[in-house]
CSV table of C-alpha atoms in Angstrom, one decimal:
chain,number,residue,atom,x,y,z
A,1,PHE,CA,72.9,86.6,91.1
A,2,LEU,CA,71.2,89.5,92.2
A,3,LYS,CA,73.1,92.8,92.0
A,4,VAL,CA,72.7,96.4,92.2
A,5,GLU,CA,74.6,98.6,89.4
A,6,PHE,CA,75.1,102.3,89.5
A,7,PRO,CA,76.0,103.8,86.1
A,8,LEU,CA,78.0,107.3,87.0
A,9,SER,CA,79.6,110.3,85.4
A,10,VAL,CA,83.0,109.4,86.7
A,11,SER,CA,86.0,108.4,84.0
A,12,ALA,CA,88.6,106.4,86.0
A,13,THR,CA,90.9,103.8,85.1
A,14,GLU,CA,90.8,101.8,88.2
A,15,ALA,CA,88.2,101.4,91.2
A,16,THR,CA,89.1,101.0,94.7
A,17,TYR,CA,88.2,98.3,97.3
A,18,GLU,CA,88.8,98.3,101.1
A,19,ILE,CA,90.6,95.2,102.6
A,20,GLN,CA,91.4,95.3,106.2
A,21,CYS,CA,93.6,98.1,107.3
A,22,GLY,CA,94.0,99.1,103.8
A,23,HIS,CA,92.6,99.3,100.3
A,24,VAL,CA,93.4,97.6,96.7
A,25,SER,CA,92.9,99.1,93.2
A,26,ARG,CA,91.7,97.1,90.3
A,27,PRO,CA,90.8,98.2,86.6
A,28,THR,CA,88.0,99.1,85.2
A,29,HIS,CA,88.7,97.8,81.9
A,30,ALA,CA,89.4,94.3,80.5
A,31,ASN,CA,92.5,94.4,78.1
A,32,THR,CA,94.0,91.2,78.6
A,33,SER,CA,92.9,87.8,79.7
A,34,TRP,CA,93.9,88.6,83.3
A,35,ASP,CA,91.9,91.5,83.6
A,36,SER,CA,88.7,89.6,82.2
A,37,ALA,CA,89.2,87.1,85.2
A,38,LYS,CA,88.9,89.7,88.0
A,39,PHE,CA,85.1,90.3,87.2
A,40,GLU,CA,84.6,90.4,91.2
A,41,VAL,CA,86.8,92.2,93.7
A,42,SER,CA,86.1,91.1,97.4
A,43,GLY,CA,85.8,94.2,99.5
A,44,HIS,CA,85.0,94.9,103.0
A,45,LYS,CA,82.9,98.2,103.4
A,46,TRP,CA,83.4,100.2,100.5
A,47,ALA,CA,84.1,100.4,96.8
A,48,HIS,CA,85.1,103.8,95.1
A,49,LEU,CA,85.5,105.0,91.6
A,50,GLY,CA,86.8,108.6,91.2
A,51,GLU,CA,88.7,111.1,89.1
A,52,PRO,CA,90.9,113.8,90.9
A,53,ASN,CA,88.3,116.4,91.5
A,54,PHE,CA,85.5,114.1,92.7
A,55,GLY,CA,84.5,110.5,93.3
A,56,VAL,CA,81.6,108.1,94.5
A,57,GLY,CA,81.8,105.8,97.1
A,58,LEU,CA,79.5,102.7,97.2
A,59,LEU,CA,79.2,101.6,101.0
A,60,SER,CA,78.1,98.2,101.9
A,61,LYS,CA,77.0,96.6,105.2
A,62,SER,CA,77.8,93.1,105.4
A,63,LYS,CA,77.9,92.6,101.5
A,64,TYR,CA,81.6,92.1,100.1
A,65,GLY,CA,81.5,91.4,96.2
A,66,TYR,CA,82.0,94.6,94.0
A,67,SER,CA,82.8,95.3,90.5
A,68,SER,CA,83.5,98.0,88.3
A,69,LYS,CA,83.2,98.4,84.5
A,70,HIS,CA,84.1,101.3,83.1
A,71,ASN,CA,82.0,103.7,84.7
A,72,GLN,CA,79.7,101.5,86.8
A,73,LEU,CA,79.9,100.4,90.4
A,74,THR,CA,78.2,97.1,91.1
A,75,LEU,CA,77.7,95.5,94.7
A,76,SER,CA,76.6,91.8,94.6
A,77,LEU,CA,73.8,91.3,97.0
A,78,LEU,CA,72.7,87.7,96.8
A,79,ARG,CA,74.1,84.6,95.0
A,80,SER,CA,71.4,82.3,95.5
A,81,PRO,CA,73.5,79.2,94.6
A,82,LYS,CA,71.3,75.7,93.8
A,83,ALA,CA,73.9,73.4,95.3
A,84,PRO,CA,74.6,72.2,97.9
A,85,ASP,CA,71.6,73.7,99.4
A,86,GLY,CA,68.8,74.1,97.2
A,87,SER,CA,67.3,77.0,99.7
A,88,ALA,CA,70.3,79.1,100.0
A,89,ASP,CA,69.6,82.9,100.2
A,90,MET,CA,65.5,82.2,99.9
A,91,GLY,CA,63.2,84.5,101.7
A,92,ASN,CA,63.2,87.9,102.8
A,93,HIS,CA,66.4,89.9,103.2
A,94,THR,CA,67.2,93.5,104.5
A,95,ILE,CA,70.1,95.0,102.9
A,96,GLU,CA,71.6,98.2,103.7
A,97,TYR,CA,73.6,99.9,101.3
A,98,ALA,CA,74.5,103.6,100.7
A,99,VAL,CA,76.0,105.9,97.7
A,100,TYR,CA,78.7,108.6,98.9
A,101,PRO,CA,79.3,111.6,96.4
A,102,HIS,CA,82.5,113.6,97.3
A,103,SER,CA,84.5,116.5,96.1
A,104,GLY,CA,88.4,115.8,95.9
A,105,PRO,CA,90.2,112.7,95.7
A,106,LEU,CA,89.7,109.4,97.7
A,107,TYR,CA,92.5,110.5,100.0
A,108,GLY,CA,90.5,113.0,102.4
A,109,SER,CA,86.9,111.7,101.4
A,110,ARG,CA,86.4,110.1,104.8
A,111,ILE,CA,84.9,107.4,102.6
A,112,VAL,CA,86.6,104.9,105.9
A,113,GLN,CA,84.9,107.0,108.2
A,114,HIS,CA,81.7,107.0,106.9
A,115,SER,CA,81.6,103.1,106.0
A,116,ILE,CA,82.6,102.8,109.5
A,117,GLN,CA,79.8,104.6,110.8
A,118,LEU,CA,77.2,102.7,108.6
A,119,ASN,CA,78.7,99.1,109.4
A,120,HIS,CA,79.5,99.3,113.1
A,121,PRO,CA,79.4,102.0,115.5
A,122,LEU,CA,81.9,101.6,118.5
A,123,MET,CA,80.3,99.5,121.2
A,124,VAL,CA,81.6,98.9,124.5
A,125,HIS,CA,80.8,95.9,126.8
A,126,ALA,CA,82.2,96.2,130.0
A,127,GLN,CA,82.1,93.9,132.9
A,128,ALA,CA,82.3,94.7,136.5
A,129,GLY,CA,85.4,96.2,137.5
A,130,ASP,CA,86.0,97.5,133.6
A,131,SER,CA,85.7,101.4,135.2
A,132,ASP,CA,88.3,102.7,132.3
A,133,LEU,CA,86.2,101.4,129.3
A,134,LYS,CA,82.6,102.4,130.7
A,135,SER,CA,82.4,105.9,129.3
A,136,VAL,CA,84.0,105.1,125.8
A,137,SER,CA,81.3,106.3,123.2
A,138,ASN,CA,81.4,106.5,119.4
A,139,SER,CA,82.2,110.0,118.0
A,140,GLU,CA,82.9,111.1,114.3
A,141,ASP,CA,85.7,113.5,115.3
A,142,GLY,CA,87.5,110.7,117.1
A,143,ASN,CA,86.8,112.2,120.5
A,144,TYR,CA,85.9,109.4,123.2
A,145,ASN,CA,85.1,110.5,126.7
A,146,SER,CA,88.2,108.7,128.0
A,147,LEU,CA,90.3,108.3,124.6
A,148,LYS,CA,91.3,111.2,122.4
A,149,VAL,CA,93.1,110.3,118.8
A,150,GLU,CA,94.7,113.4,116.8
A,151,GLY,CA,95.7,112.6,113.7
A,152,GLU,CA,95.0,112.8,110.0
A,153,ASP,CA,92.8,109.6,108.8
A,154,VAL,CA,93.9,107.5,111.8
A,155,ILE,CA,91.4,104.9,112.6
A,156,VAL,CA,91.0,103.1,116.0
A,157,GLN,CA,89.8,99.6,114.8
A,158,CYS,CA,89.6,97.9,118.3
A,159,VAL,CA,90.1,98.9,122.1
A,160,LYS,CA,90.2,96.3,124.9
A,161,GLN,CA,91.2,95.8,128.2
A,162,SER,CA,94.6,93.9,128.2
A,163,GLU,CA,95.1,90.3,129.3
A,164,ASP,CA,96.4,91.3,132.6
A,165,GLY,CA,93.8,93.8,133.2
A,166,LYS,CA,96.1,96.6,134.0
A,167,GLY,CA,96.1,98.2,131.0
A,168,LEU,CA,94.5,98.8,127.5
A,169,VAL,CA,95.3,97.3,123.8
A,170,ILE,CA,94.3,99.8,121.0
A,171,ARG,CA,94.6,98.9,117.5
A,172,MET,CA,94.7,101.7,115.1
A,173,TYR,CA,96.0,102.3,111.6
A,174,GLU,CA,96.1,105.2,109.0
A,175,ALA,CA,93.2,104.6,106.5
A,176,TYR,CA,94.8,105.5,103.1
A,177,GLY,CA,98.4,104.3,103.3
A,178,ASN,CA,100.2,107.6,103.8
A,179,THR,CA,102.5,108.5,106.5
A,180,THR,CA,101.4,110.1,109.6
A,181,SER,CA,101.7,111.5,112.8
A,182,THR,CA,98.9,110.9,115.7
A,183,TYR,CA,98.9,111.8,119.3
A,184,LEU,CA,96.5,109.2,121.4
A,185,SER,CA,95.5,110.1,125.1
A,186,HIS,CA,93.7,108.4,127.3
A,187,ARG,CA,92.7,109.8,130.9
A,188,HIS,CA,95.3,107.5,132.2
A,189,VAL,CA,98.0,107.5,129.9
A,190,THR,CA,99.2,109.6,126.8
A,191,ALA,CA,101.2,108.0,124.1
């Protein structure tokens, strides 16, 4: 294994890891055999260690193994197994990750938005006749040329043309598990 470790001045009993459309928390200690068995956690784009007034996120682009022990966040970069492929992970690698310190709690830290910007800015591949999609572009504040989203921590995950070609399918979620209201408008539709 090749890992990168970040010892932090954060005292937390749990670390938080992103999963699809949400997050999961795991202990940073090993008090039981069950805790010891959780040596690595699968996370999509970020891991977080925080106190009520501040925290630190570890954002990753295409690396999914995280761990945390006491005040340390770790990201697994390469596994390099010898079986069944003796040349797996050999060669040069470019690995992109970022450390994101913030004030306040995880909720409201915008770690989700920053990890999305690191991993994949919104890209649209329009075909002839897809005039509704041609002007959509990425914007940090949630405003798009043809799509506008208002709502605390609401993430637009996917925009695509409907199967019948008469509308749009928009997948969105609230990033931190909170109840919220949102307002979505498109130049042709308001919901």
